[in-house]
mmCIF file of C-alpha atoms and ligand atoms in Angstrom:
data_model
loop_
_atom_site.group_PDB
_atom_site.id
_atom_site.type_symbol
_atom_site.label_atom_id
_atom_site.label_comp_id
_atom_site.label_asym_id
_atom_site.label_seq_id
_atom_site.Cartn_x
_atom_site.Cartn_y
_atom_site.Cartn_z
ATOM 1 C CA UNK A 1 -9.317 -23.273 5.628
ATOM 2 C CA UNK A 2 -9.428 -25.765 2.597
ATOM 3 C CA UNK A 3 -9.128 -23.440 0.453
ATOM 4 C CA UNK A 4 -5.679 -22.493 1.619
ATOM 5 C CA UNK A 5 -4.536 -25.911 2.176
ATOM 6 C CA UNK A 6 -1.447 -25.601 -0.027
ATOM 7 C CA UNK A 7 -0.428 -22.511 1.973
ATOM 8 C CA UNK A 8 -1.309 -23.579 5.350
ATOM 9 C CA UNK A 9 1.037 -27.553 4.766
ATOM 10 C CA UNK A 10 3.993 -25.000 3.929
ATOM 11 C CA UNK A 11 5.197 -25.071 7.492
ATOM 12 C CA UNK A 12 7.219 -21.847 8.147
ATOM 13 C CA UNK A 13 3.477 -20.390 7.726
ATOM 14 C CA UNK A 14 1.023 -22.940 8.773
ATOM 15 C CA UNK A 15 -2.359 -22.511 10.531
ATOM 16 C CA UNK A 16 -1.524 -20.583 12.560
ATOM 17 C CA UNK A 17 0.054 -18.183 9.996
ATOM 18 C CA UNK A 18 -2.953 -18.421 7.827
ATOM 19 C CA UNK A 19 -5.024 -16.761 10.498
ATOM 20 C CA UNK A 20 -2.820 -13.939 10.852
ATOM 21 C CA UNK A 21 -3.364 -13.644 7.263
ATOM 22 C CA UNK A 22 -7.036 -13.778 7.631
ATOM 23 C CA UNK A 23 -6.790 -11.323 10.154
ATOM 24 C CA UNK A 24 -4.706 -8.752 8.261
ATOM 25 C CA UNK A 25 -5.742 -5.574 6.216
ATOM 26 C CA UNK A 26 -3.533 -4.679 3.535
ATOM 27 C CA UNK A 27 -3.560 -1.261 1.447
ATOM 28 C CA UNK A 28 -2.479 -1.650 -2.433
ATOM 29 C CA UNK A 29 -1.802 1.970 -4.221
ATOM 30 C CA UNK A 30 -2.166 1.563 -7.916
ATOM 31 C CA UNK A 31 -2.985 -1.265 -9.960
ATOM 32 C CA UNK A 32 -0.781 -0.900 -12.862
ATOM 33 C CA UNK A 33 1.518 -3.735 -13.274
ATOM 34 C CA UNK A 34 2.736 -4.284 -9.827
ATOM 35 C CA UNK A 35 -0.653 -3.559 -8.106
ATOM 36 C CA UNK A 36 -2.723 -6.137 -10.028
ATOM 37 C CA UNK A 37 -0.165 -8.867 -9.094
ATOM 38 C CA UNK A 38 0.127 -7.225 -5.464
ATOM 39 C CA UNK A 39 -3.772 -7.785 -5.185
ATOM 40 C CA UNK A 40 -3.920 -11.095 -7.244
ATOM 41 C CA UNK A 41 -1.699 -12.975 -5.071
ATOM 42 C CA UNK A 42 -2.711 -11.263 -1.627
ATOM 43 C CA UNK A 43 -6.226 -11.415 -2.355
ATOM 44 C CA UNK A 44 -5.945 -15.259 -3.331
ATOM 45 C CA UNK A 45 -3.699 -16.040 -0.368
ATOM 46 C CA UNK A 46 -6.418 -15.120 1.919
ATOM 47 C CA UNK A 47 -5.586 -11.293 3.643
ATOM 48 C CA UNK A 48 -9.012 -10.321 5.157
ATOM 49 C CA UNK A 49 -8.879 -6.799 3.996
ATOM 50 C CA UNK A 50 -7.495 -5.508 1.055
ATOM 51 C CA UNK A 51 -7.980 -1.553 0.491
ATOM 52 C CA UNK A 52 -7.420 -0.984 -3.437
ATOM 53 C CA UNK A 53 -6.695 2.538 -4.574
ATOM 54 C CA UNK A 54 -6.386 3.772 -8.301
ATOM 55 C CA UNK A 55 -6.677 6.737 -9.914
ATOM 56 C CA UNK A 56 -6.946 5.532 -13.171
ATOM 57 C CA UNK A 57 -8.878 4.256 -16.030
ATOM 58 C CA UNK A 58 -8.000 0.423 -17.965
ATOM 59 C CA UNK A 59 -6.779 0.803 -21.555
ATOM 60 C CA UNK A 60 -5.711 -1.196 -23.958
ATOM 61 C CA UNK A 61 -1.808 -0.983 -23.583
ATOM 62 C CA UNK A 62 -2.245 -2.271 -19.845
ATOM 63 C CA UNK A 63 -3.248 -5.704 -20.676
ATOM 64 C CA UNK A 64 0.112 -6.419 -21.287
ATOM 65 C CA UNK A 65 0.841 -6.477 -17.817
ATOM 66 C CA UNK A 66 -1.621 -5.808 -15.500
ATOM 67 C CA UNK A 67 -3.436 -9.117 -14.946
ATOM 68 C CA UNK A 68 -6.520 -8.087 -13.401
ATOM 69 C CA UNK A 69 -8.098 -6.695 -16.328
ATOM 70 C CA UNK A 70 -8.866 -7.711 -19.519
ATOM 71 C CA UNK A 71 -10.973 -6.084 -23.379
ATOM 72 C CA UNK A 72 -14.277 -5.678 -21.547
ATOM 73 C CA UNK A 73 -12.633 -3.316 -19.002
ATOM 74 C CA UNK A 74 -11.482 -1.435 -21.840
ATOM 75 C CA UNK A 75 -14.197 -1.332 -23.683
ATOM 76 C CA UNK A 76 -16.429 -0.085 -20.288
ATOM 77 C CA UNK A 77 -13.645 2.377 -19.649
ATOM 78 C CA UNK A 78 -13.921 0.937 -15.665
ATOM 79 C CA UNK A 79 -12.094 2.307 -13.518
ATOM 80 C CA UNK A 80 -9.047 0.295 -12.287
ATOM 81 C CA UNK A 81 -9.941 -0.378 -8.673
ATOM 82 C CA UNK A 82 -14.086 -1.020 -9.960
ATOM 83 C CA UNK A 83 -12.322 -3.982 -12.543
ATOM 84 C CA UNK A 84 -9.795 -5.325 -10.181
ATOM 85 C CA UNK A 85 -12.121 -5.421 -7.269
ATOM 86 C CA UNK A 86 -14.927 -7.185 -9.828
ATOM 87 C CA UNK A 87 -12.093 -9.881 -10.352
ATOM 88 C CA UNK A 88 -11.231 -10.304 -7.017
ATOM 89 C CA UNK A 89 -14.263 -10.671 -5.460
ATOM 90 C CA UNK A 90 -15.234 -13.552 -7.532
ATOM 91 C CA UNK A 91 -11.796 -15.170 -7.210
ATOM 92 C CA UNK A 92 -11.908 -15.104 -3.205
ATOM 93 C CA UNK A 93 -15.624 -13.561 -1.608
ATOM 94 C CA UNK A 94 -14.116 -14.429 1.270
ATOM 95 C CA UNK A 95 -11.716 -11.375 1.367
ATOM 96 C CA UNK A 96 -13.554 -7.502 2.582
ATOM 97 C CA UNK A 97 -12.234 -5.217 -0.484
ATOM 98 C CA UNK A 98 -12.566 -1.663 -0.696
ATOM 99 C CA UNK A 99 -11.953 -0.200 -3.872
ATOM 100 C CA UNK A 100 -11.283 3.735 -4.036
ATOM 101 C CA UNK A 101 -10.931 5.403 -7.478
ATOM 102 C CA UNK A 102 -8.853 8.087 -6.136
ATOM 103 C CA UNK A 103 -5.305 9.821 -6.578
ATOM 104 C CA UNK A 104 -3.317 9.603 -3.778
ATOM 105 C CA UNK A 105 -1.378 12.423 -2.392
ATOM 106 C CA UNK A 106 -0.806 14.163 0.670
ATOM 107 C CA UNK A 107 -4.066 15.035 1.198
ATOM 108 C CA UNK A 108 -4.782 11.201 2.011
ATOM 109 C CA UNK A 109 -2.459 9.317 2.404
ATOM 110 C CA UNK A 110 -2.452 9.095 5.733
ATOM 111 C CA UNK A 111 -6.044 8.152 5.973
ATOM 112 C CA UNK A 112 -5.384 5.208 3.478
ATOM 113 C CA UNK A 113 -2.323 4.041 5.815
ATOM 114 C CA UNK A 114 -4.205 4.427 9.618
ATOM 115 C CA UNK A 115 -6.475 1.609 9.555
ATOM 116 C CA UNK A 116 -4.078 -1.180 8.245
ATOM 117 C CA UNK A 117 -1.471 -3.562 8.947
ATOM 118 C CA UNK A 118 0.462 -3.158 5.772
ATOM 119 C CA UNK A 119 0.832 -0.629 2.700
ATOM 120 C CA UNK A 120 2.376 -2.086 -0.624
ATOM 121 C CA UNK A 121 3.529 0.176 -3.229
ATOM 122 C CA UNK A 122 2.214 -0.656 -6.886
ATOM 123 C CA UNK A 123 3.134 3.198 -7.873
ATOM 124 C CA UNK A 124 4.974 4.383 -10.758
ATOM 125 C CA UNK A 125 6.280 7.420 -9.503
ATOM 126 C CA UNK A 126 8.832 8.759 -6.593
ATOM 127 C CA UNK A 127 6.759 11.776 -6.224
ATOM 128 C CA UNK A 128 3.759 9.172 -4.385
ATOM 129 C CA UNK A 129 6.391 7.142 -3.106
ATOM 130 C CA UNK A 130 7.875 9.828 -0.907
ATOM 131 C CA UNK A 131 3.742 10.996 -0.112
ATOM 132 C CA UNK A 132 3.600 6.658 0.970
ATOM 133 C CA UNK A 133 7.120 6.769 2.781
ATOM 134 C CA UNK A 134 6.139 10.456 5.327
ATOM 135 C CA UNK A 135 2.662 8.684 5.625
ATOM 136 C CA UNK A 136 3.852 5.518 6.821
ATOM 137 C CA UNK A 137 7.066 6.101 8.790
ATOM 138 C CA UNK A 138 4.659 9.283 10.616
ATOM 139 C CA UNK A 139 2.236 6.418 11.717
ATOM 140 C CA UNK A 140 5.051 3.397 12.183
ATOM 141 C CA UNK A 141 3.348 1.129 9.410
ATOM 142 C CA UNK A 142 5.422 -1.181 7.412
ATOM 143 C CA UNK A 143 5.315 -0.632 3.660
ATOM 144 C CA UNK A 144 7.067 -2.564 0.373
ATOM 145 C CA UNK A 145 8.556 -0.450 -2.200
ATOM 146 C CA UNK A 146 8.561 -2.084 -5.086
ATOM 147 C CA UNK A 147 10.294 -0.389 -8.607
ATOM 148 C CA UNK A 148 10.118 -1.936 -11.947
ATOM 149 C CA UNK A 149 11.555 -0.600 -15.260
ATOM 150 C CA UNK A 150 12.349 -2.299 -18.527
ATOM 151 C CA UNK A 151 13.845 -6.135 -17.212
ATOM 152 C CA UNK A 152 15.570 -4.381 -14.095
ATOM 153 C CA UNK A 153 13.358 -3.931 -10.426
ATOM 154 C CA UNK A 154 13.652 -3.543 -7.322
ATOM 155 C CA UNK A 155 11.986 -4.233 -4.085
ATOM 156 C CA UNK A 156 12.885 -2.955 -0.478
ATOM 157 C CA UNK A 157 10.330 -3.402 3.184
ATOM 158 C CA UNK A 158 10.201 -0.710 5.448
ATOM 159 C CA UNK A 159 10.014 -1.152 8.684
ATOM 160 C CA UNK A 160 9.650 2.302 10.722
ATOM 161 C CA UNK A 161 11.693 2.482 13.530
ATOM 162 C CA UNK A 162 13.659 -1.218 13.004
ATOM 163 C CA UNK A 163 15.320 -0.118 9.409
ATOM 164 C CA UNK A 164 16.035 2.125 6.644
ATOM 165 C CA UNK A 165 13.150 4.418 5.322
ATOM 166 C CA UNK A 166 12.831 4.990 1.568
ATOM 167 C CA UNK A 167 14.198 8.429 2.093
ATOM 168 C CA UNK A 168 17.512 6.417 3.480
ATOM 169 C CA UNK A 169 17.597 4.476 0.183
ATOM 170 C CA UNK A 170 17.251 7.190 -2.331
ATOM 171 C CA UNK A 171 18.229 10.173 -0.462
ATOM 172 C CA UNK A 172 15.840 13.108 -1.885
ATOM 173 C CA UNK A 173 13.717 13.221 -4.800
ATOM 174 C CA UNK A 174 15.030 13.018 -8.124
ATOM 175 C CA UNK A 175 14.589 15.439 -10.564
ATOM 176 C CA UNK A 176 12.035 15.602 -13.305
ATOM 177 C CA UNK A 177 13.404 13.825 -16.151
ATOM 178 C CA UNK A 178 16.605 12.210 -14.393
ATOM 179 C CA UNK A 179 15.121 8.928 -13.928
ATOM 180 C CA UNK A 180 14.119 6.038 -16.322
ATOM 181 C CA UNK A 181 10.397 5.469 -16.797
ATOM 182 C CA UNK A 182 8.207 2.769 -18.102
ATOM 183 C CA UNK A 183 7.510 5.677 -21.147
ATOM 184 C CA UNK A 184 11.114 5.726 -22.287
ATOM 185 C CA UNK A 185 12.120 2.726 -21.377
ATOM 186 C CA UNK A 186 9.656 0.227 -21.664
ATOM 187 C CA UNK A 187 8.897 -2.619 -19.432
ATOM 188 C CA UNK A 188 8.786 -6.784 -19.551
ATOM 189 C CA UNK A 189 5.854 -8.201 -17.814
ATOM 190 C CA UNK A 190 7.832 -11.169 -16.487
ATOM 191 C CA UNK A 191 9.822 -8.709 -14.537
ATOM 192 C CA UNK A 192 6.582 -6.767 -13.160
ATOM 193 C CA UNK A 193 5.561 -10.008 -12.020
ATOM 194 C CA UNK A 194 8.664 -11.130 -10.151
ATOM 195 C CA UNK A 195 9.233 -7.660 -8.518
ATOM 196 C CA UNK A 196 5.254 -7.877 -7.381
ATOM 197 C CA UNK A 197 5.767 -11.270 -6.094
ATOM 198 C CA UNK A 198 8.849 -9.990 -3.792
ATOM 199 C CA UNK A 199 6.923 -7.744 -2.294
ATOM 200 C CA UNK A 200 3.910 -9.702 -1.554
ATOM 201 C CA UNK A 201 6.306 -12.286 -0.195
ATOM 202 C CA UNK A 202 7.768 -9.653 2.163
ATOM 203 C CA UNK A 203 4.015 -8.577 2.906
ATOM 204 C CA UNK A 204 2.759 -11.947 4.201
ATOM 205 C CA UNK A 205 6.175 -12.902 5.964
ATOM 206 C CA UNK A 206 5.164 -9.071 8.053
ATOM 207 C CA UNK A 207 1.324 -10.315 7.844
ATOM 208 C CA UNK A 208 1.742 -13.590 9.201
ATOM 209 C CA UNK A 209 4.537 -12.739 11.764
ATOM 210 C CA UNK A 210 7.413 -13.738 10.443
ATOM 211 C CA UNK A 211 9.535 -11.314 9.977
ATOM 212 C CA UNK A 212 12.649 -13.096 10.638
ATOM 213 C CA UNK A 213 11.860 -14.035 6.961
ATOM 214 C CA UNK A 214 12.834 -10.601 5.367
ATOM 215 C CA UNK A 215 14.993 -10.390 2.556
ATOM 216 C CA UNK A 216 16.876 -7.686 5.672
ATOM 217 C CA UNK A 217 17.872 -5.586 2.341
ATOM 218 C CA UNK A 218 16.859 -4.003 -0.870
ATOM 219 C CA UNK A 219 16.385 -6.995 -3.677
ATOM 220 C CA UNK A 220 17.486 -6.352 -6.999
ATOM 221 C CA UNK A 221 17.043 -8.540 -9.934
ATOM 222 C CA UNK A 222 17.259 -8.265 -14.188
ATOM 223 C CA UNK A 223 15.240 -10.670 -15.873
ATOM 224 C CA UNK A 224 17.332 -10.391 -19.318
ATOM 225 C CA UNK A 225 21.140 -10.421 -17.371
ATOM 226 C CA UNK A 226 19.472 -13.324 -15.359
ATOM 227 C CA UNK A 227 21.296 -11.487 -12.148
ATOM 228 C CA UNK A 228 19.553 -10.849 -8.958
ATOM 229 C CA UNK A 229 21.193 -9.088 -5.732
ATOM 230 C CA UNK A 230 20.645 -8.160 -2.484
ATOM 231 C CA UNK A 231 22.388 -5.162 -1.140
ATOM 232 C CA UNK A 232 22.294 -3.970 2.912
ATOM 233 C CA UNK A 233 20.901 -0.861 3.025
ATOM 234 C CA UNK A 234 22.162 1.158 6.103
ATOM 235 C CA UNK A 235 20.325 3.739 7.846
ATOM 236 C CA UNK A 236 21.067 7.566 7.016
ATOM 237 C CA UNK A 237 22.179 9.129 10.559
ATOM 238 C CA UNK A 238 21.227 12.229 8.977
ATOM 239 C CA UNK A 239 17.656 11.435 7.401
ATOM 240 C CA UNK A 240 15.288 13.979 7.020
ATOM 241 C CA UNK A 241 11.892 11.785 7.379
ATOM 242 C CA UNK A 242 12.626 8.817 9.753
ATOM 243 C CA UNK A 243 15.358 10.213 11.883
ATOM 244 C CA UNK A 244 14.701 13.722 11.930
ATOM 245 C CA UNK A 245 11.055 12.947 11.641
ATOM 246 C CA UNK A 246 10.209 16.219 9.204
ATOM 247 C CA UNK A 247 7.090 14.828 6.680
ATOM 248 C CA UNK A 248 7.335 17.584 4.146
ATOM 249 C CA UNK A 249 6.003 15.643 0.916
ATOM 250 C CA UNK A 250 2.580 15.424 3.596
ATOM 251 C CA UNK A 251 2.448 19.105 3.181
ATOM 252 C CA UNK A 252 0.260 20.717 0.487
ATOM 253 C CA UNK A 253 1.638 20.489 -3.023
ATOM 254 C CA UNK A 254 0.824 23.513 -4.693
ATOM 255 C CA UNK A 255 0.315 22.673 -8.256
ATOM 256 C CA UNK A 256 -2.311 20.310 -8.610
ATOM 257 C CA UNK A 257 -1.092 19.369 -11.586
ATOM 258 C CA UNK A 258 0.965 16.033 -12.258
ATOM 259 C CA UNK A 259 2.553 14.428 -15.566
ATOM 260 C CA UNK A 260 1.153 11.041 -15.416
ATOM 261 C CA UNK A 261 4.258 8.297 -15.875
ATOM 262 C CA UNK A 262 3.735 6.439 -19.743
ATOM 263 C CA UNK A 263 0.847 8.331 -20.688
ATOM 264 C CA UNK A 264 0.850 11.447 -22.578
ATOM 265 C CA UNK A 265 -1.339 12.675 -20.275
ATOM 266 C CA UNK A 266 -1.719 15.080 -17.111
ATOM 267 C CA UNK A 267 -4.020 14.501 -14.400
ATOM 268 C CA UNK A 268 -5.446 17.522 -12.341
ATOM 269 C CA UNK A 269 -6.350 17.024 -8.887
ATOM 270 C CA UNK A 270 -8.727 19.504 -7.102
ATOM 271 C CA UNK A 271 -8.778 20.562 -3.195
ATOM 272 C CA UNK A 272 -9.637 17.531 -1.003
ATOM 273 C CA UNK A 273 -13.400 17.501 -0.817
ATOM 274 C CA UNK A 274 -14.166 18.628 -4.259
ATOM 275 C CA UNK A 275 -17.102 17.040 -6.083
ATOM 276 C CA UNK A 276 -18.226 17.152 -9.683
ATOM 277 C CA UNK A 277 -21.737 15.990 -10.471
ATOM 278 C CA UNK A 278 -21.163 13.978 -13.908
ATOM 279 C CA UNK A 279 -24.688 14.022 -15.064
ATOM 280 C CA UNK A 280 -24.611 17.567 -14.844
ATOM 281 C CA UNK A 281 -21.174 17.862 -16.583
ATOM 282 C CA UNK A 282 -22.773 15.918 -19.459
ATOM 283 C CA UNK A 283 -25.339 18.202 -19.810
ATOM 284 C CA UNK A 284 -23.182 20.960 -19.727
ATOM 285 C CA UNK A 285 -20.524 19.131 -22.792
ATOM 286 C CA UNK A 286 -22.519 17.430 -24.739
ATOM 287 C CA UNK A 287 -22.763 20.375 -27.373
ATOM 288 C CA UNK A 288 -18.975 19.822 -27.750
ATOM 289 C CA UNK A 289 -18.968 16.048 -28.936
ATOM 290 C CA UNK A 290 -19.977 12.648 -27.821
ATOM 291 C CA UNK A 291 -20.129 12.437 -24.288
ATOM 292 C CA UNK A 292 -19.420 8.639 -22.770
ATOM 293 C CA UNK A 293 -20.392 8.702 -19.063
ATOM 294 C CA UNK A 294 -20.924 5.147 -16.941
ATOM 295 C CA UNK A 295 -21.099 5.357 -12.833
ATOM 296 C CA UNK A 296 -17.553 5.714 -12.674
ATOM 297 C CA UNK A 297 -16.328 8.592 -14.966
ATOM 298 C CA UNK A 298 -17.136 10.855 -18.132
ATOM 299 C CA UNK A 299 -15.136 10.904 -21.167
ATOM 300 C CA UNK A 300 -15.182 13.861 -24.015
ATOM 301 C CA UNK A 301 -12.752 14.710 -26.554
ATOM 302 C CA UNK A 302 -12.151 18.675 -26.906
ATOM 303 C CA UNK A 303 -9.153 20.671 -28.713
ATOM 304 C CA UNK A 304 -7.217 17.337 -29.723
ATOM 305 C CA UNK A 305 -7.342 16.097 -26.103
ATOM 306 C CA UNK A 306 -9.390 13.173 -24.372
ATOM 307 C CA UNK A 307 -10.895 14.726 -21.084
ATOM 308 C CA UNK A 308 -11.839 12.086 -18.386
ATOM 309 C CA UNK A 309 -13.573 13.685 -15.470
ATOM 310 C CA UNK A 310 -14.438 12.077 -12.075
ATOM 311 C CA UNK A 311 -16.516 12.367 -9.605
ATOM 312 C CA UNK A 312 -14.051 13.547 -7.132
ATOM 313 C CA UNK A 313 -13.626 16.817 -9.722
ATOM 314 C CA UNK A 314 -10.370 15.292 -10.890
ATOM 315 C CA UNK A 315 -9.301 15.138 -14.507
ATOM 316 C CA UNK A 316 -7.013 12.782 -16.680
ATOM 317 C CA UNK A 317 -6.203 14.606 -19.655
ATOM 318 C CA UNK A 318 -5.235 12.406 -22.585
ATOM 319 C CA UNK A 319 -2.815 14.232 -25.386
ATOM 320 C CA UNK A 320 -0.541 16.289 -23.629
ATOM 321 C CA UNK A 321 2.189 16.621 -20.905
ATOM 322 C CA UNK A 322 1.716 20.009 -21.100
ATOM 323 C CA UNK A 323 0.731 21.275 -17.283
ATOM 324 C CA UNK A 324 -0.031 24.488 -18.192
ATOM 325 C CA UNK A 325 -2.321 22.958 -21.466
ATOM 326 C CA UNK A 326 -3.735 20.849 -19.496
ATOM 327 C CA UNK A 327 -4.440 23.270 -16.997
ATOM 328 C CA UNK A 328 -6.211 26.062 -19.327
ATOM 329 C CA UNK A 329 -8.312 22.773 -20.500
ATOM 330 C CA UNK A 330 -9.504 21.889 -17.119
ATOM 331 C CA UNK A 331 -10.645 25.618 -16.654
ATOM 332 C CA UNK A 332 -12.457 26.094 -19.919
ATOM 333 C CA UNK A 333 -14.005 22.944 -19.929
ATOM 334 C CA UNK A 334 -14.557 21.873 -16.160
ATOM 335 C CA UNK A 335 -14.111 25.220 -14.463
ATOM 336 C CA UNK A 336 -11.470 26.123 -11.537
HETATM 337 ZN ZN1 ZN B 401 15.093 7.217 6.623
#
């Protein structure tokens, strides 16, 4: 317990708090910006069981933000949840983590969701949040939303069956190009970090049973207007996921191909089950240009794109938002 002294003399947790905490398994998906400050402070705070899921690949233009990693993940091209769960485990061996280098999508969501107390949203799309928000309110586990662009973020708990849903906050998904992004609008780390501390905040208040604690609304805040809100957020009468209980976004999505938020890239996600043996798949490319392989993913440039393949069969393709280019790529190069 010393090592959580600080924590456990703050009484509106103490001891007893702290072994809720211990007690506790948390899932983090993504560890962009929010995620690595999600699993930083949760992590460090003493959770027993953090789950860390990532889909993605450290480069240089995350170190801005995302806290976990730093130029020798770049340079290994680690997988996020392989660096983060590196860092962590040497900041606190005392926590069980479980990295998974995976998308996450309807296909598995609900697997990712089952087994824990808590599911905290360090995404950077609606598409996954509405996967998170049929997952969770299906299986009545709480989740944090947590939103971040430019200085301006949000952050809203969910608790199924006590409060609004996600769906009740934003109504239905937005469409493609509607909303600002971290790619056209940029983002300031000190926000990240404040909207990632809100959340964990509302994560170990839920962890440590006290959720008489809740913010009871969605949190806003702007870093650069120095303004911060927080607005009641009723429940839709009408709501398609936690009142009407329909969990459509769980159903198959039928492209398999997704524009990945910031990046210029697309990543293409094969059937669940799907495997891709990368030794093999070096083999097989290494006639086309240098190959970079490590026990995490393989890397090849073809046709003015960067190809990263995985061993799940999934694909990051680097140099286009192009679905259909990205697409044609995937079946020349990796087969379909
Ligand atoms: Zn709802």
């Amino acid at each position: 317990m010393s090592r959580y002294a600080k924590q456990v003399l703050f009484t509106p947790l103490g001891k007893e708090g702290q072994e809720r905490l211990g007690r506790s398994r948390a899932t983090i998906i993504g560890l962009g910006a929010l995620g690595s400050t999600l699993a930083n402070h949760l992590v460090r705070a003493g959770v027993g069981y953090v789950r860390l899921c990532d889909r993605d690949f450290v480069e240089l233009d995350n170190l801005q933000r995302q806290v976990l990693y730093d130029e020798d993940d770049v340079k290994g091209n680690l997988p996020k949840a392989a660096a983060a769960a590196a860092k962590l485990s040497r900041i606190n061996s005392e926590v069980k983590l479980d990295p998974r280098v995976c998308d996450v999508n309807h296909a598995n969501a609900e697997e990712l969701a089952r087994d824990v107390d808590i599911v905290l949203d360090g995404t950077d799309n609606f598409e996954t949040r509405f996967v998170l928000n049929d997952a969770c309110v299906k299986l009545g586990r709480p989740w944090v939303y947590g939103g971040c662009v430019g200085s301006y973020g949000m952050v809203m708990a969910v608790l199924p069956g006590e409060g609004p849903c996600f769906a009740c906050l934003v109504g239905d998904l937005p469409a493609p190009g509607t909303s600002a992004t971290c790619d056209t609008a940029g983002v300031l780390n000190m926000a990240v970090s404040i909207v990632a501390s809100f959340q964990a905040n509302e994560a170990i208040k839920i962890l440590a049973g006290r959720r008489e604690a809740l913010a009871g609304g969605l949190q806003t805040l702007d870093v650069w207007q120095n303004t911060s809100q927080l607005i009641r957020v009723p429940r839709s009468p009408e709501c398609p996921v936690c009142v009407k209980r329909g969990f459509r976004h769980l159903e198959s999505n039928p492209s398999g191909a997704t524009s990945l938020c910031g990046r210029n890239a697309v990543q293409i996600t094969p059937p669940p089950g799907s495997t891709l043996d990368l030794a093999a798949a070096e083999k097989r490319l290494a006639p086309l240009g240098q190959v970079r392989r490590n026990a995490y993913l393989l890397k090849v440039s073809v046709d003015g794109c960067e190809l990263t393949l995985f061993p799940d069969a999934r694909a990051i393709i680097q140099g286009t938002h192009d679905l259909a280019r990205a697409r044609s790529l995937y079946a020349k190069y990796v087969g379909s």
